[in-house]
CSV table of C-alpha atoms in Angstrom, one decimal:
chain,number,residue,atom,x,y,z
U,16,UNK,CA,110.3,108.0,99.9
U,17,UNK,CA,107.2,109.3,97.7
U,18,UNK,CA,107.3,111.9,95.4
U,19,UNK,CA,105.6,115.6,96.0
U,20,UNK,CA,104.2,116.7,99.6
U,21,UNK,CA,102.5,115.4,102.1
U,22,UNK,CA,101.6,117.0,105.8
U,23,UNK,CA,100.6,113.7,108.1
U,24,UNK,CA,99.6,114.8,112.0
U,25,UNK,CA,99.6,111.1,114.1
U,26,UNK,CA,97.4,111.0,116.3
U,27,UNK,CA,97.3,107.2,117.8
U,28,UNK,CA,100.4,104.6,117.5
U,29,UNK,CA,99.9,100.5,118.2
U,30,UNK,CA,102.8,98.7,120.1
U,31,UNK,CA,105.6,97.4,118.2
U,32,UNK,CA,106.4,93.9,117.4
U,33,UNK,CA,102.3,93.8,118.3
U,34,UNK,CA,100.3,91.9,115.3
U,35,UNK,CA,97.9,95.1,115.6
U,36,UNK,CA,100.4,97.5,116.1
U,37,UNK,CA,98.7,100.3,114.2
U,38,UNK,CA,98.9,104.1,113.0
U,39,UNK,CA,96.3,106.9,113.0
U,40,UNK,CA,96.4,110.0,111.4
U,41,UNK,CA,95.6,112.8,109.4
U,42,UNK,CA,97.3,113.4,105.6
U,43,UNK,CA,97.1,116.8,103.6
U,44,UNK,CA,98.1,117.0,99.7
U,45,UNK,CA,100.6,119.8,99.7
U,46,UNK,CA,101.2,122.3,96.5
U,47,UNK,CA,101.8,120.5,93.5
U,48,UNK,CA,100.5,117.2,94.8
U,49,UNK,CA,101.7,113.8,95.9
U,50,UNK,CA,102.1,110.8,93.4
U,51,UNK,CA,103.8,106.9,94.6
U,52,UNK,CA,103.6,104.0,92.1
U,53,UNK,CA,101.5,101.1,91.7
U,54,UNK,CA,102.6,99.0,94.8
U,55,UNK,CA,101.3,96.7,98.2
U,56,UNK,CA,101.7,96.1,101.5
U,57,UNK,CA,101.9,93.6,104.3
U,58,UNK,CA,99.7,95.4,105.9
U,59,UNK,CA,95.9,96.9,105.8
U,60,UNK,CA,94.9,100.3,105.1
U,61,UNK,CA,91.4,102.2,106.1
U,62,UNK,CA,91.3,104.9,104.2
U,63,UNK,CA,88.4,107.8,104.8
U,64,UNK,CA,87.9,111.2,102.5
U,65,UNK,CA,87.5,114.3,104.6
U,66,UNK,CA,88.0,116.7,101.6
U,67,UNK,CA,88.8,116.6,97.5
U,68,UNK,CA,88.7,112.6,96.3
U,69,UNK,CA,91.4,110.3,97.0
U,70,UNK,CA,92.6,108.0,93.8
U,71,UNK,CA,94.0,104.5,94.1
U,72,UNK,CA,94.4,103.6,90.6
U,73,UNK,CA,94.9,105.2,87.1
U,74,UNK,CA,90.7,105.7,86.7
U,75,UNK,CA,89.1,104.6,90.3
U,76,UNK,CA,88.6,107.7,93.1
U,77,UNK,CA,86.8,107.4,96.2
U,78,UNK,CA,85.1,111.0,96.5
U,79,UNK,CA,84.4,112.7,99.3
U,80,UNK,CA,82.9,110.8,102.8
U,81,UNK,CA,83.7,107.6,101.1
U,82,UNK,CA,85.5,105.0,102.8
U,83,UNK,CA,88.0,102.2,101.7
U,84,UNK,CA,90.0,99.2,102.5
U,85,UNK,CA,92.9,98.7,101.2
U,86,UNK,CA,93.8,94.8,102.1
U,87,UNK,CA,97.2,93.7,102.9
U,88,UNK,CA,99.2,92.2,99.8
U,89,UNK,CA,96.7,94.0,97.5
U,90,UNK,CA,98.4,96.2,94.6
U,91,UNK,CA,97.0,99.5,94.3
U,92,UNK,CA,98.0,102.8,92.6
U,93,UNK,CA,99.5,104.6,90.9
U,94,UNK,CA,98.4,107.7,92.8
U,95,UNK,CA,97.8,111.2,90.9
U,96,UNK,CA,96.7,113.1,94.3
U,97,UNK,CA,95.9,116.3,94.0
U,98,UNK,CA,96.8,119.7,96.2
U,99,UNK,CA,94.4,120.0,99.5
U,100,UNK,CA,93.1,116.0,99.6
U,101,UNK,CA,92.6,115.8,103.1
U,102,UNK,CA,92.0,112.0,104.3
U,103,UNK,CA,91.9,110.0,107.4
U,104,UNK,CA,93.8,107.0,107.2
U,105,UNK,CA,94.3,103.9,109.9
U,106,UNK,CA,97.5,101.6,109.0
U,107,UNK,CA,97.0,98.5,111.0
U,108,UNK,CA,98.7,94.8,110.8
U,109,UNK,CA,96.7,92.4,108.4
U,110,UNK,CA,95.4,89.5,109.4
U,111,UNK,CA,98.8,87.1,108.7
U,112,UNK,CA,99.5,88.4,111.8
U,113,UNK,CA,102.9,90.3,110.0
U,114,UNK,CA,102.1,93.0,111.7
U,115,UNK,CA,102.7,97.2,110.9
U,116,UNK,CA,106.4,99.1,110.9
U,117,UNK,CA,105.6,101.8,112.7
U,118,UNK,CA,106.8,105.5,112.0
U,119,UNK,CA,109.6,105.6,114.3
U,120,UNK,CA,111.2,102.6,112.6
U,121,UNK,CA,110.7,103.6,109.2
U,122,UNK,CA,112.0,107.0,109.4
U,123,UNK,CA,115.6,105.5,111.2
U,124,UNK,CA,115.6,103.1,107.9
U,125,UNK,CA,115.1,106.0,105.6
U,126,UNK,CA,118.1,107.5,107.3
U,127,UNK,CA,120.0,104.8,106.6
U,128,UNK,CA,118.7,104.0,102.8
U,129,UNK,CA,119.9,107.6,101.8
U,130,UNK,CA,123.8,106.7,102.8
U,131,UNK,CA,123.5,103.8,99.9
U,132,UNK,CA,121.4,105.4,97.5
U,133,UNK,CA,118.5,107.6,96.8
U,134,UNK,CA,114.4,107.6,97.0
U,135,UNK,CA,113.2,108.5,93.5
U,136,UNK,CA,109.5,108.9,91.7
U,137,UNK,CA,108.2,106.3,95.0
U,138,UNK,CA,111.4,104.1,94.2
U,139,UNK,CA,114.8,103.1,95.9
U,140,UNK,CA,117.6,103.4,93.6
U,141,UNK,CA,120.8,101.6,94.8
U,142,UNK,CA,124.4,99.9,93.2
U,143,UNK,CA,124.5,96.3,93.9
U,144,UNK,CA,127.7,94.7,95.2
U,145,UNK,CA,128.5,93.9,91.5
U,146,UNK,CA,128.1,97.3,90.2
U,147,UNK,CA,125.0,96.8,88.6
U,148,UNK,CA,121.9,99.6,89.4
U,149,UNK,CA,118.7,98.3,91.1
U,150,UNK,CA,115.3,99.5,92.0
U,151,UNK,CA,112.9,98.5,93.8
U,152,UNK,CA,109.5,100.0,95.6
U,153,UNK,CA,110.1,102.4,98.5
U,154,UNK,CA,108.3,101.2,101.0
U,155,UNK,CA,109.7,97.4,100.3
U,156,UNK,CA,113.3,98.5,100.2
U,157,UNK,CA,112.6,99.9,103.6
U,158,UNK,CA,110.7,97.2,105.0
U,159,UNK,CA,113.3,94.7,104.0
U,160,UNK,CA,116.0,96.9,105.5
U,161,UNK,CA,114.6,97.3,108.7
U,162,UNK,CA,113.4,93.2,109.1
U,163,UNK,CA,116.2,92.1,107.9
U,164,UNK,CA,115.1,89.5,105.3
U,165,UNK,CA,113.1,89.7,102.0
U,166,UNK,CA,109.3,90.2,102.3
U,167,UNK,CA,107.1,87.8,101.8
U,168,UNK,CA,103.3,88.6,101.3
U,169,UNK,CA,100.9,86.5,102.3
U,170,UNK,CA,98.3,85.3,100.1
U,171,UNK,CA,95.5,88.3,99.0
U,172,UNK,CA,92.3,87.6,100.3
U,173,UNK,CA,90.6,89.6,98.1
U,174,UNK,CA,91.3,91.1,94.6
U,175,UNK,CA,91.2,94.5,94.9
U,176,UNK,CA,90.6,97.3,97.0
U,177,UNK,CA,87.1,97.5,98.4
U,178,UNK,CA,85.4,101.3,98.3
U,179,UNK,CA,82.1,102.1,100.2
U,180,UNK,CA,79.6,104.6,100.2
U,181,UNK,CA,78.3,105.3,103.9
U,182,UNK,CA,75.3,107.5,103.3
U,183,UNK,CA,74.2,104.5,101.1
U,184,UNK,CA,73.9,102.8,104.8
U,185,UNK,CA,71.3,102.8,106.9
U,186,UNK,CA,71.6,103.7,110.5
U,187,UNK,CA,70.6,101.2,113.1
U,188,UNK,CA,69.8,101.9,116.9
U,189,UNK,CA,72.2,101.4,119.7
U,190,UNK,CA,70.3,100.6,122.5
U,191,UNK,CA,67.2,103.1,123.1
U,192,UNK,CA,69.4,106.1,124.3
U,193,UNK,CA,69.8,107.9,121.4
U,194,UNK,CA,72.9,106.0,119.7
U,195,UNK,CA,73.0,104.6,116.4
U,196,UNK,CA,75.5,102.8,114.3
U,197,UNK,CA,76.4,101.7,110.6
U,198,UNK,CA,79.1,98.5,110.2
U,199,UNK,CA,79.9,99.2,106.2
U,200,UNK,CA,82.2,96.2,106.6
U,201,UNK,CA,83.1,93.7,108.5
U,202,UNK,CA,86.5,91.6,106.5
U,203,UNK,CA,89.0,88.4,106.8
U,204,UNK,CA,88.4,85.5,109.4
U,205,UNK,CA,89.6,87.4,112.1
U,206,UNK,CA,86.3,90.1,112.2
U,207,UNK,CA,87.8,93.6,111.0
U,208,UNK,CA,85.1,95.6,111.3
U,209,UNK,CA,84.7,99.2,109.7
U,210,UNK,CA,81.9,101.7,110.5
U,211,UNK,CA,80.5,104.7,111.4
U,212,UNK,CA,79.1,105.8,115.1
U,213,UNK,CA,76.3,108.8,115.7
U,214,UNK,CA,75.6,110.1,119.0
U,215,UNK,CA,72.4,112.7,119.1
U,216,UNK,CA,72.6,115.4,121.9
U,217,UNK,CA,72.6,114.1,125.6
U,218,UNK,CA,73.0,110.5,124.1
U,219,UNK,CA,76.1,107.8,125.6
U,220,UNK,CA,77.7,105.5,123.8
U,221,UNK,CA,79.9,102.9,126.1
U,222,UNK,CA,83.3,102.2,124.6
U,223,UNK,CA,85.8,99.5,125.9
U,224,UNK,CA,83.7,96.4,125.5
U,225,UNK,CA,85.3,94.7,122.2
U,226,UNK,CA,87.1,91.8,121.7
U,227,UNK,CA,89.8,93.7,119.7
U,228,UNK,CA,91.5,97.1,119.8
U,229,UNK,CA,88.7,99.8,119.1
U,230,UNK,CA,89.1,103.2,117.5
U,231,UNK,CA,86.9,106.3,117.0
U,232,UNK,CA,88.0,109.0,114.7
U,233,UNK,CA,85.8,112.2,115.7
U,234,UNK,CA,84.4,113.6,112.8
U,235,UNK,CA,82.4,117.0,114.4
U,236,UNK,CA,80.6,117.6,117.6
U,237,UNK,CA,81.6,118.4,121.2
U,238,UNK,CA,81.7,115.0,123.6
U,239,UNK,CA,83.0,114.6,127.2
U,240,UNK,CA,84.7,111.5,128.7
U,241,UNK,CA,86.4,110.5,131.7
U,242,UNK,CA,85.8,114.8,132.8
U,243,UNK,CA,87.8,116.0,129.4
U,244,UNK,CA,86.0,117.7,126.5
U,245,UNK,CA,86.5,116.7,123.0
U,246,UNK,CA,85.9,117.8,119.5
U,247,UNK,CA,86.2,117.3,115.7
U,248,UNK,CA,89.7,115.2,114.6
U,249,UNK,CA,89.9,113.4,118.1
U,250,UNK,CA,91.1,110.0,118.3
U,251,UNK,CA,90.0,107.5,120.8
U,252,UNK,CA,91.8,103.9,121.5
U,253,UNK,CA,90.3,101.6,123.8
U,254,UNK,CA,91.7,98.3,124.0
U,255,UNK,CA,90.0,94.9,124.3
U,256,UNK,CA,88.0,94.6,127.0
U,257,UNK,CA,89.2,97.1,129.2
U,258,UNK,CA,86.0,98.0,130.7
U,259,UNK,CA,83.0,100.8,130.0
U,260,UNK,CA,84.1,104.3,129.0
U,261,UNK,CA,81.5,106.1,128.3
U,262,UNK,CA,81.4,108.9,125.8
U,263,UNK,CA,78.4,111.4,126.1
U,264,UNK,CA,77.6,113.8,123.8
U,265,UNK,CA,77.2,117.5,124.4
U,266,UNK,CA,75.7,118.1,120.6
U,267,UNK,CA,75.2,115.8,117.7
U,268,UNK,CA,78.5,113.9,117.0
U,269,UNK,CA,79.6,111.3,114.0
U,270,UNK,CA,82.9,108.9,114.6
U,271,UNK,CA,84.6,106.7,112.5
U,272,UNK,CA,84.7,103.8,114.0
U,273,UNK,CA,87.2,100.3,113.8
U,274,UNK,CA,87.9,97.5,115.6
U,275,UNK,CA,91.1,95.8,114.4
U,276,UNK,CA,91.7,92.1,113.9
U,277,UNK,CA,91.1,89.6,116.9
U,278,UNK,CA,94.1,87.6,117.4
């Protein structure tokens, strides 16, 4: 539905119809770029730069190893990217509890869009039942296509997107085994939390014991858990409370880390 081309490998998917259904995965810029509109969501975005700087408006960029959240019912955009961005991104259901359309159901609505009209520069252009042309934003004609009803956002909490610099963080100790940890945010009443997670040589970091759905996005390093060996651009789920897991590492090893609303 956007203009230009961009490579996405998924590597986690939520549960439908769950308020934190989510989607994690990996985007590349293809030749001659990618570009969408200025536009919003019902839902949040966690953006994090992996290579080249990611834009979300006409003059703001996060560069490289910045971080971002992008808050549901927040405009943002337009977007200039350019060829070989390489970014991590989490999609997750806001906290309005609207939840996320997941890729399986967007792509069947796309399908379905094209019989009636045609995607164009991020837009949906389509003839009305009285012969008159319409447009609207992409990713709203499909949402409203696929629901059923008109969208309706839910209040913005904040104003704008909200961009972080990690190494402007400090590291705290996990425990005395080697671990540490940086929250750069924690957002909305119901506790998403955004961070980062280090693990030094022979160090273990327990996963499993959040409230909420927690993810990892391994950034380098080797690690082992449950007997499996696991490197760079791995991505962990563990849901709430579902017990220790514990992740050792076999060399030094960042994460991104999240844990989505609590509902």
């Amino acid at each position: 539905m956007r203009e230009g081309k961009l490579d996405q490998k998924h590597l986690l998917f939520g549960v439908d119809g769950s308020p934190n259904n989510y989607d994690l995965n990996l985007g590349v810029t293809g030749g001659g770029g990618w570009r969408t509109p200025r536009h919003r969501h019902n839902f949040d975005q966690i953006r994090y730069v992996i290579e080249g700087r990611l834009p979300y408006s006409e003059t703001d960029y996060l560069p490289q190893g910045w971080v971002a959240y992008f808050p549901e019912s927040v405009h943002y955009g337009p977007q200039e990217r350019e060829e070989g961005l390489r970014t991590m991104v989490l999609q997750c259901g806001g906290a309005s509890g609207q939840g996320y359309l997941s890729v399986a159901q967007r792509e069947a609505v796309n399908a379905e869009l094209a019989k009636t009209g045609e995607f164009k520069m991020g837009l949906y252009h389509w003839v009305d039942e009285n012969g008159v042309e319409q447009e609207a934003d992409g990713s709203l004609a499909i949402f409203e296509k696929a629901m059923g009803r008109k969208l309706e956002f839910a209040e913005p909490r904040y104003t704008d997107v909200i961009a972080m610099n990690p190494n402007a963080f400090d590291w705290l100790p996990v425990g005395d085994g080697g671990a540490q940890e940086k929250w750069v945010g924690i957002f909305t009443e119901r506790n998403l939390k955004i961070g980062f997670l280090r693990l030094e040589a022979g160090a273990v970091y327990q996963a499993g014991e959040q409230s909420s759905i927690e993810i990892l996005f391994q950034i380098d390093g080797q690690v082992t858990a449950n007997d499996s060996k696991y490197g760079p651009q791995t991505g962990y789920e563990f849901l709430p409370n579902e017990g220790t897991v514990a992740i050792e590492a076999l060399e030094p090893t960042e994460f991104f880390r999240a844990v989505l609303h609590t509902f």
